[in-house]
mmCIF file of C-alpha atoms in Angstrom:
data_model
loop_
_atom_site.group_PDB
_atom_site.id
_atom_site.type_symbol
_atom_site.label_atom_id
_atom_site.label_comp_id
_atom_site.label_asym_id
_atom_site.label_seq_id
_atom_site.Cartn_x
_atom_site.Cartn_y
_atom_site.Cartn_z
ATOM 1 C CA MET A 1 75.109 6.372 165.459
ATOM 2 C CA SER A 2 74.360 5.905 161.731
ATOM 3 C CA LEU A 3 70.924 5.944 160.305
ATOM 4 C CA LEU A 4 71.136 2.301 159.268
ATOM 5 C CA GLU A 5 72.008 1.418 162.942
ATOM 6 C CA LYS A 6 68.960 3.420 164.129
ATOM 7 C CA ILE A 7 66.814 1.444 161.755
ATOM 8 C CA PHE A 8 68.238 -1.770 163.039
ATOM 9 C CA ARG A 9 67.575 -0.775 166.689
ATOM 10 C CA ARG A 10 63.893 -0.248 165.898
ATOM 11 C CA LYS A 11 63.571 -3.734 164.355
ATOM 12 C CA LYS A 12 63.361 -6.979 166.272
ATOM 13 C CA SER A 13 66.758 -8.544 167.005
ATOM 14 C CA TYR A 14 66.038 -11.814 165.030
ATOM 15 C CA ASP A 15 65.178 -9.650 161.936
ATOM 16 C CA ILE A 16 68.529 -7.909 162.175
ATOM 17 C CA LYS A 17 70.415 -11.095 162.589
ATOM 18 C CA GLU A 18 68.545 -12.851 159.811
ATOM 19 C CA ILE A 19 69.172 -9.999 157.391
ATOM 20 C CA GLN A 20 72.870 -9.788 158.306
ATOM 21 C CA GLU A 21 73.328 -13.583 158.039
ATOM 22 C CA LYS A 22 71.623 -13.497 154.593
ATOM 23 C CA ALA A 23 73.874 -10.665 153.405
ATOM 24 C CA GLU A 24 77.081 -12.293 154.717
ATOM 25 C CA SER A 25 76.313 -15.765 153.349
ATOM 26 C CA HIS A 26 74.588 -14.707 150.179
ATOM 27 C CA GLU A 27 75.469 -16.532 147.009
ATOM 28 C CA PRO A 28 73.956 -15.024 143.837
ATOM 29 C CA GLN A 29 71.351 -17.320 142.358
ATOM 30 C CA LYS A 30 70.344 -17.557 138.763
ATOM 31 C CA ILE A 31 67.370 -15.374 138.075
ATOM 32 C CA LEU A 32 64.637 -17.044 136.149
ATOM 33 C CA ILE A 33 62.035 -14.901 134.384
ATOM 34 C CA PRO A 34 59.183 -17.089 133.167
ATOM 35 C CA SER A 35 57.341 -16.155 130.001
ATOM 36 C CA GLU A 36 53.985 -14.606 130.930
ATOM 37 C CA LYS A 37 50.811 -14.497 128.911
ATOM 38 C CA PRO A 38 50.024 -10.930 127.798
ATOM 39 C CA PRO A 39 47.304 -9.301 129.939
ATOM 40 C CA LYS A 40 43.780 -9.148 128.512
ATOM 41 C CA PHE A 41 43.880 -5.382 128.271
ATOM 42 C CA GLU A 42 47.073 -5.569 126.230
ATOM 43 C CA ARG A 43 45.586 -8.157 123.847
ATOM 44 C CA PHE A 44 42.347 -6.149 123.486
ATOM 45 C CA CYS A 45 44.246 -2.960 122.653
ATOM 46 C CA ASN A 46 46.440 -4.743 120.041
ATOM 47 C CA PHE A 47 43.381 -6.314 118.455
ATOM 48 C CA SER A 48 41.531 -2.999 118.362
ATOM 49 C CA GLU A 49 44.575 -1.265 116.749
ATOM 50 C CA ARG A 50 44.734 -3.937 114.063
ATOM 51 C CA ALA A 51 40.971 -3.827 113.470
ATOM 52 C CA LEU A 52 40.304 -0.083 113.412
ATOM 53 C CA LYS A 53 43.797 1.438 112.773
ATOM 54 C CA LEU A 54 42.848 4.783 114.335
ATOM 55 C CA LYS A 55 45.328 7.335 115.432
ATOM 56 C CA ALA A 56 45.081 8.912 118.914
ATOM 57 C CA PRO A 57 44.897 12.751 119.200
ATOM 58 C CA LYS A 58 48.168 14.453 119.631
ATOM 59 C CA SER A 59 46.977 16.062 122.880
ATOM 60 C CA SER A 60 46.586 12.667 124.521
ATOM 61 C CA GLN A 61 49.438 10.696 122.929
ATOM 62 C CA GLU A 62 52.197 12.042 125.284
ATOM 63 C CA LYS A 63 50.192 11.256 128.410
ATOM 64 C CA LEU A 64 49.288 7.811 127.283
ATOM 65 C CA ARG A 65 52.890 7.169 126.203
ATOM 66 C CA GLU A 66 54.110 8.092 129.712
ATOM 67 C CA SER A 67 51.592 5.775 131.395
ATOM 68 C CA ILE A 68 52.399 2.892 129.009
ATOM 69 C CA LEU A 69 56.147 3.395 129.759
ATOM 70 C CA MET A 70 55.610 2.837 133.461
ATOM 71 C CA LEU A 71 53.595 -0.357 132.850
ATOM 72 C CA ASP A 72 55.902 -2.324 130.589
ATOM 73 C CA ILE A 73 53.054 -3.541 128.404
ATOM 74 C CA ASP A 74 53.320 -3.911 124.628
ATOM 75 C CA ILE A 75 50.629 -1.392 123.533
ATOM 76 C CA THR A 76 50.581 1.989 121.863
ATOM 77 C CA PRO A 77 48.607 5.159 122.409
ATOM 78 C CA ASN A 78 46.821 4.356 119.122
ATOM 79 C CA GLY A 79 45.895 0.956 120.473
ATOM 80 C CA VAL A 80 44.318 2.458 123.638
ATOM 81 C CA PHE A 81 42.400 5.016 121.515
ATOM 82 C CA SER A 82 41.220 2.346 119.116
ATOM 83 C CA ALA A 83 40.052 0.171 122.085
ATOM 84 C CA THR A 84 38.120 3.090 123.503
ATOM 85 C CA ILE A 85 36.246 3.669 120.200
ATOM 86 C CA LEU A 86 35.652 -0.099 119.713
ATOM 87 C CA ILE A 87 34.154 -0.549 123.227
ATOM 88 C CA PHE A 88 31.968 2.500 122.796
ATOM 89 C CA ILE A 89 30.620 1.413 119.412
ATOM 90 C CA SER A 90 30.034 -2.181 120.640
ATOM 91 C CA LEU A 91 28.142 -1.124 123.753
ATOM 92 C CA PHE A 92 26.170 1.535 121.877
ATOM 93 C CA LEU A 93 24.880 -1.072 119.394
ATOM 94 C CA LEU A 94 24.012 -3.421 122.252
ATOM 95 C CA ALA A 95 22.169 -0.707 124.124
ATOM 96 C CA LEU A 96 20.324 0.549 121.076
ATOM 97 C CA PRO A 97 17.287 -1.701 121.472
ATOM 98 C CA PHE A 98 16.774 -0.414 125.063
ATOM 99 C CA PHE A 99 16.241 3.128 123.722
ATOM 100 C CA PHE A 100 12.851 2.102 122.423
ATOM 101 C CA LEU A 101 11.635 0.693 125.785
ATOM 102 C CA ASP A 102 9.755 2.617 128.481
ATOM 103 C CA GLY A 103 10.873 2.901 132.084
ATOM 104 C CA SER A 104 14.121 3.660 133.831
ATOM 105 C CA MET A 105 16.320 1.504 131.610
ATOM 106 C CA LYS A 106 15.763 3.922 128.737
ATOM 107 C CA LEU A 107 17.357 6.640 130.877
ATOM 108 C CA LEU A 108 20.292 4.668 132.198
ATOM 109 C CA MET A 109 21.455 2.709 129.076
ATOM 110 C CA PRO A 110 22.787 5.793 127.109
ATOM 111 C CA PHE A 111 25.321 6.446 129.849
ATOM 112 C CA ILE A 112 26.832 2.926 129.818
ATOM 113 C CA PRO A 113 28.803 3.272 126.510
ATOM 114 C CA PHE A 114 30.258 6.590 127.675
ATOM 115 C CA ILE A 115 31.230 5.236 131.108
ATOM 116 C CA ALA A 116 32.794 2.091 129.607
ATOM 117 C CA ALA A 117 34.737 4.144 126.951
ATOM 118 C CA TYR A 118 36.054 6.419 129.771
ATOM 119 C CA LEU A 119 37.111 3.510 131.886
ATOM 120 C CA VAL A 120 39.080 1.934 128.959
ATOM 121 C CA TYR A 121 40.713 5.241 128.015
ATOM 122 C CA THR A 122 41.799 6.046 131.505
ATOM 123 C CA TYR A 123 42.790 2.494 132.532
ATOM 124 C CA PRO A 124 46.486 2.876 131.599
ATOM 125 C CA SER A 125 46.703 6.067 133.611
ATOM 126 C CA PHE A 126 45.012 4.435 136.651
ATOM 127 C CA LEU A 127 47.204 1.337 136.390
ATOM 128 C CA ALA A 128 50.301 3.553 136.049
ATOM 129 C CA THR A 129 49.309 5.458 139.232
ATOM 130 C CA VAL A 130 48.893 2.252 141.139
ATOM 131 C CA THR A 131 52.254 1.001 139.829
ATOM 132 C CA LYS A 132 53.930 4.243 140.770
ATOM 133 C CA ILE A 133 52.625 4.040 144.306
ATOM 134 C CA ARG A 134 53.868 0.425 144.663
ATOM 135 C CA ALA A 135 57.241 1.403 143.268
ATOM 136 C CA SER A 136 57.574 4.382 145.595
ATOM 137 C CA ASP A 137 56.822 2.175 148.577
ATOM 138 C CA GLU A 138 59.482 -0.335 147.352
ATOM 139 C CA THR A 139 62.301 2.201 146.771
ATOM 140 C CA ILE A 140 63.383 2.380 150.371
ATOM 141 C CA LYS A 141 63.329 -1.421 150.772
ATOM 142 C CA VAL A 142 65.515 -1.890 147.663
ATOM 143 C CA ILE A 143 68.082 0.649 148.697
ATOM 144 C CA LEU A 144 68.109 -0.735 152.295
ATOM 145 C CA TYR A 145 68.856 -4.270 151.095
ATOM 146 C CA MET A 146 71.620 -3.013 148.785
ATOM 147 C CA VAL A 147 73.164 -0.945 151.544
ATOM 148 C CA ILE A 148 73.087 -3.874 154.098
ATOM 149 C CA TYR A 149 74.685 -6.165 151.503
ATOM 150 C CA LEU A 150 77.380 -3.668 150.490
ATOM 151 C CA ARG A 151 78.462 -3.199 154.087
ATOM 152 C CA PHE A 152 79.668 -6.821 154.082
ATOM 153 C CA ASN A 153 80.547 -7.317 150.376
ATOM 154 C CA PRO A 154 81.541 -4.621 147.841
ATOM 155 C CA GLN A 155 80.212 -6.509 144.739
ATOM 156 C CA LEU A 156 77.602 -4.295 143.106
ATOM 157 C CA GLU A 157 76.081 -6.943 140.931
ATOM 158 C CA ASN A 158 75.652 -9.256 143.889
ATOM 159 C CA ALA A 159 74.003 -6.417 145.840
ATOM 160 C CA PHE A 160 71.434 -5.923 143.091
ATOM 161 C CA SER A 161 70.871 -9.654 143.006
ATOM 162 C CA PHE A 162 70.381 -9.684 146.788
ATOM 163 C CA ALA A 163 67.808 -6.902 146.544
ATOM 164 C CA ALA A 164 66.032 -8.585 143.621
ATOM 165 C CA GLU A 165 65.635 -11.832 145.602
ATOM 166 C CA HIS A 166 63.908 -10.021 148.466
ATOM 167 C CA CYS A 167 61.765 -7.517 146.509
ATOM 168 C CA SER A 168 58.786 -8.579 144.371
ATOM 169 C CA GLY A 169 57.280 -5.188 143.401
ATOM 170 C CA PRO A 170 57.717 -3.200 140.234
ATOM 171 C CA ILE A 171 61.294 -2.189 140.941
ATOM 172 C CA GLY A 172 62.212 -5.697 142.108
ATOM 173 C CA LYS A 173 60.795 -7.034 138.849
ATOM 174 C CA ASP A 174 62.955 -4.479 136.895
ATOM 175 C CA ILE A 175 66.091 -5.480 138.796
ATOM 176 C CA LYS A 176 65.364 -9.119 138.104
ATOM 177 C CA GLY A 177 65.213 -8.219 134.383
ATOM 178 C CA ILE A 178 68.608 -6.411 134.755
ATOM 179 C CA ILE A 179 70.252 -9.421 136.312
ATOM 180 C CA TRP A 180 68.678 -11.702 133.719
ATOM 181 C CA GLY A 181 69.997 -9.450 130.960
ATOM 182 C CA LEU A 182 73.542 -9.583 132.437
ATOM 183 C CA GLU A 183 73.375 -13.363 132.784
ATOM 184 C CA THR A 184 72.236 -13.887 129.190
ATOM 185 C CA GLY A 185 74.657 -11.431 127.644
ATOM 186 C CA GLN A 186 72.092 -8.824 126.624
ATOM 187 C CA PHE A 187 74.075 -6.125 128.495
ATOM 188 C CA ILE A 188 77.776 -5.676 128.725
ATOM 189 C CA ASP A 189 77.918 -4.258 132.206
ATOM 190 C CA LEU A 190 75.672 -3.265 135.121
ATOM 191 C CA LYS A 191 75.625 0.466 134.384
ATOM 192 C CA ARG A 192 74.333 -0.014 130.835
ATOM 193 C CA ALA A 193 71.753 -2.459 132.036
ATOM 194 C CA ILE A 194 70.478 0.071 134.630
ATOM 195 C CA GLY A 195 70.504 2.806 131.959
ATOM 196 C CA THR A 196 67.625 0.999 130.170
ATOM 197 C CA LYS A 197 65.393 1.468 133.206
ATOM 198 C CA MET A 198 66.438 4.985 134.199
ATOM 199 C CA GLU A 199 63.779 6.781 132.154
ATOM 200 C CA LYS A 200 61.001 4.787 133.883
ATOM 201 C CA TRP A 201 62.577 5.094 137.343
ATOM 202 C CA LEU A 202 62.851 8.847 136.947
ATOM 203 C CA ILE A 203 59.101 9.041 136.462
ATOM 204 C CA TRP A 204 58.516 6.834 139.512
ATOM 205 C CA ASP A 205 60.990 8.437 141.890
ATOM 206 C CA LYS A 206 63.893 10.605 140.883
ATOM 207 C CA GLU A 207 65.398 10.512 144.398
ATOM 208 C CA PHE A 208 65.605 6.654 144.009
ATOM 209 C CA VAL A 209 67.685 7.230 140.834
ATOM 210 C CA GLU A 210 69.998 9.591 142.736
ATOM 211 C CA SER A 211 70.526 6.971 145.403
ATOM 212 C CA ILE A 212 71.242 4.339 142.779
ATOM 213 C CA ASN A 213 73.853 6.595 141.213
ATOM 214 C CA LEU A 214 75.481 7.050 144.625
ATOM 215 C CA ILE A 215 75.659 3.410 145.037
ATOM 216 C CA LEU A 216 77.137 2.883 141.521
ATOM 217 C CA SER A 217 79.810 5.506 142.366
ATOM 218 C CA LEU A 218 81.164 3.140 145.019
ATOM 219 C CA SER A 219 83.229 1.338 142.267
ATOM 220 C CA ARG A 220 85.391 4.490 142.073
ATOM 221 C CA VAL A 221 85.850 4.819 145.874
ATOM 222 C CA GLY A 222 89.174 3.686 147.285
ATOM 223 C CA THR A 223 88.942 3.806 151.040
ATOM 224 C CA GLU A 224 86.559 1.905 153.316
ATOM 225 C CA ASP A 225 85.476 4.930 155.289
ATOM 226 C CA ILE A 226 84.420 6.905 152.137
ATOM 227 C CA ARG A 227 82.541 3.838 150.915
ATOM 228 C CA LYS A 228 80.529 3.558 154.111
ATOM 229 C CA LYS A 229 79.782 7.295 154.098
ATOM 230 C CA ASN A 230 78.446 7.021 150.532
ATOM 231 C CA LEU A 231 76.247 4.074 151.565
ATOM 232 C CA GLU A 232 74.869 6.093 154.451
ATOM 233 C CA LYS A 233 74.355 9.111 152.168
ATOM 234 C CA ALA A 234 72.448 7.047 149.598
ATOM 235 C CA LEU A 235 70.072 5.741 152.265
ATOM 236 C CA THR A 236 69.743 9.066 154.098
ATOM 237 C CA TYR A 237 69.010 11.034 150.939
ATOM 238 C CA LEU A 238 66.199 8.743 149.937
ATOM 239 C CA LEU A 239 64.662 8.602 153.430
ATOM 240 C CA THR A 240 64.866 12.424 153.822
ATOM 241 C CA SER A 241 63.296 13.153 150.439
ATOM 242 C CA THR A 242 60.504 10.626 151.132
ATOM 243 C CA TYR A 243 59.833 12.178 154.501
ATOM 244 C CA GLU A 244 59.687 15.653 152.968
ATOM 245 C CA LYS A 245 57.220 14.524 150.322
ATOM 246 C CA MET A 246 55.021 12.903 152.875
ATOM 247 C CA LYS A 247 54.991 16.145 154.926
ATOM 248 C CA ASP A 248 53.967 18.176 151.924
ATOM 249 C CA TYR A 249 51.293 15.634 151.095
ATOM 250 C CA SER A 250 49.871 15.692 154.569
ATOM 251 C CA ARG A 251 49.855 19.470 154.707
ATOM 252 C CA ASN A 252 47.861 19.647 151.480
ATOM 253 C CA LEU A 253 45.168 17.197 152.727
ATOM 254 C CA THR A 254 43.091 19.916 154.487
ATOM 255 C CA SER A 255 40.892 20.911 151.542
ATOM 256 C CA PRO A 256 40.443 17.304 150.188
ATOM 257 C CA ILE A 257 39.413 16.032 153.645
ATOM 258 C CA THR A 258 36.870 18.856 153.905
ATOM 259 C CA MET A 259 35.433 18.024 150.536
ATOM 260 C CA ILE A 260 35.303 14.259 151.344
ATOM 261 C CA HIS A 261 33.559 15.015 154.606
ATOM 262 C CA SER A 262 30.986 17.195 152.874
ATOM 263 C CA MET A 263 30.160 14.689 150.154
ATOM 264 C CA GLY A 264 30.370 11.618 152.297
ATOM 265 C CA ILE A 265 28.721 12.776 155.523
ATOM 266 C CA THR A 266 27.222 16.253 155.398
ATOM 267 C CA PHE A 267 25.327 15.934 152.080
ATOM 268 C CA PRO A 268 23.689 12.559 152.963
ATOM 269 C CA LEU A 269 22.632 13.918 156.391
ATOM 270 C CA MET A 270 21.129 17.012 154.757
ATOM 271 C CA GLY A 271 19.321 14.710 152.342
ATOM 272 C CA LEU A 272 17.688 12.804 155.275
ATOM 273 C CA VAL A 273 16.308 16.042 156.574
ATOM 274 C CA MET A 274 15.248 17.487 153.241
ATOM 275 C CA PHE A 275 13.699 14.426 151.612
ATOM 276 C CA PRO A 276 10.431 14.509 153.657
ATOM 277 C CA MET A 277 9.907 18.175 152.811
ATOM 278 C CA ILE A 278 10.622 17.493 149.170
ATOM 279 C CA SER A 279 8.118 14.620 149.112
ATOM 280 C CA ILE A 280 5.436 16.874 150.631
ATOM 281 C CA PHE A 281 5.753 19.971 148.515
ATOM 282 C CA LEU A 282 7.169 18.606 145.264
ATOM 283 C CA HIS A 283 5.762 15.147 145.050
ATOM 284 C CA ASP A 284 4.195 15.863 141.636
ATOM 285 C CA GLN A 285 7.357 17.379 140.075
ATOM 286 C CA MET A 286 10.160 15.184 141.591
ATOM 287 C CA ASN A 287 10.580 11.532 140.601
ATOM 288 C CA PRO A 288 11.774 9.515 143.623
ATOM 289 C CA LEU A 289 13.778 7.258 141.281
ATOM 290 C CA TYR A 290 16.043 10.121 140.270
ATOM 291 C CA LEU A 291 16.548 11.115 143.854
ATOM 292 C CA ALA A 292 17.464 7.622 144.871
ATOM 293 C CA PHE A 293 19.791 7.215 141.943
ATOM 294 C CA GLY A 294 21.552 10.440 142.791
ATOM 295 C CA TYR A 295 22.206 9.440 146.414
ATOM 296 C CA THR A 296 22.944 5.787 146.012
ATOM 297 C CA VAL A 297 24.836 5.793 142.683
ATOM 298 C CA PHE A 298 25.837 9.198 141.465
ATOM 299 C CA LEU A 299 27.132 10.763 144.699
ATOM 300 C CA PRO A 300 29.143 7.602 145.783
ATOM 301 C CA LEU A 301 30.745 7.454 142.300
ATOM 302 C CA ILE A 302 31.791 11.080 142.475
ATOM 303 C CA LEU A 303 33.213 10.471 145.949
ATOM 304 C CA TYR A 304 35.000 7.373 144.786
ATOM 305 C CA PHE A 305 36.766 9.097 141.909
ATOM 306 C CA TYR A 306 37.694 12.039 144.117
ATOM 307 C CA LEU A 307 39.164 9.783 146.722
ATOM 308 C CA LYS A 308 41.069 7.827 144.059
ATOM 309 C CA ARG A 309 42.539 11.125 142.829
ATOM 310 C CA VAL A 310 43.609 12.199 146.268
ATOM 311 C CA ILE A 311 45.181 8.822 147.093
ATOM 312 C CA SER A 312 47.012 8.619 143.711
ATOM 313 C CA LYS A 313 49.158 11.621 144.862
ATOM 314 C CA ARG A 314 50.361 9.857 147.966
ATOM 315 C CA PRO A 315 54.123 9.371 147.997
ATOM 316 C CA GLY A 316 55.858 6.364 149.367
ATOM 317 C CA ALA A 317 56.115 6.026 153.082
ATOM 318 C CA PHE A 318 58.347 4.343 155.684
ATOM 319 C CA SER A 319 58.517 3.865 159.435
ATOM 320 C CA TYR A 320 61.415 2.995 161.661
#
């Protein structure tokens, strides 16, 4: 029994029949890509680059360039760096009057420009990580739809069109762009169109690129048996590599889980025990405001960023 048949057996019968009927009766539809308004972050970065004309440090340019490549937004590393400096200067000037006031605001306001600048500077990396996770989750679905279609119809362009119609994530959007480029004459053939996305797909999931290459090689296959074996191989290769990556990820979760448990459960419980003693012996030296700020704001923020870092390393997953 092939892997594709095993997947079908785990699904409900009407799902199998529906997918098969769609694949057998599929007629390629014209892909329409509406013009979208640039995101606010993109407009802000471009405005900052025109206004300040700063150059990003060489140490951060490559990392920012890789993140921008995965996002398909029209900005540059210099634009991100200029936006970071602009937001820092703007908030620093707005916070300057609070430095002359008494009370807790005087202590908190100096941190706001630094926090905002950090969030702007790391936003492309964060968004690229989220996009990479979504793309990794979508790779199996894209290959599965292509394999299902090619079992009934050997037309590669129609298989990509079929996958694009049923996938709406980052890879589905890229495939829609490929089909649109073929329909409008921007690309001569499918392979050249896919070549424009290969660099980004390699960053997302190199196993997905290998599976795509196996599917593209079907045009050189003569017999039906070899064609079906290559389809099976393309799907099996991606599923196996995804399974291995998830196993490695789960094995490496021991230390992060211990750290999360300590910061999220152990430390707060210890604080409940220690706070009464601190209030008795150090009530003249310890400001309760700092203690409350540390446990209600600072510790949850550290825990949040650590959790985000752990989750960002999660590979795509599947179940069947």
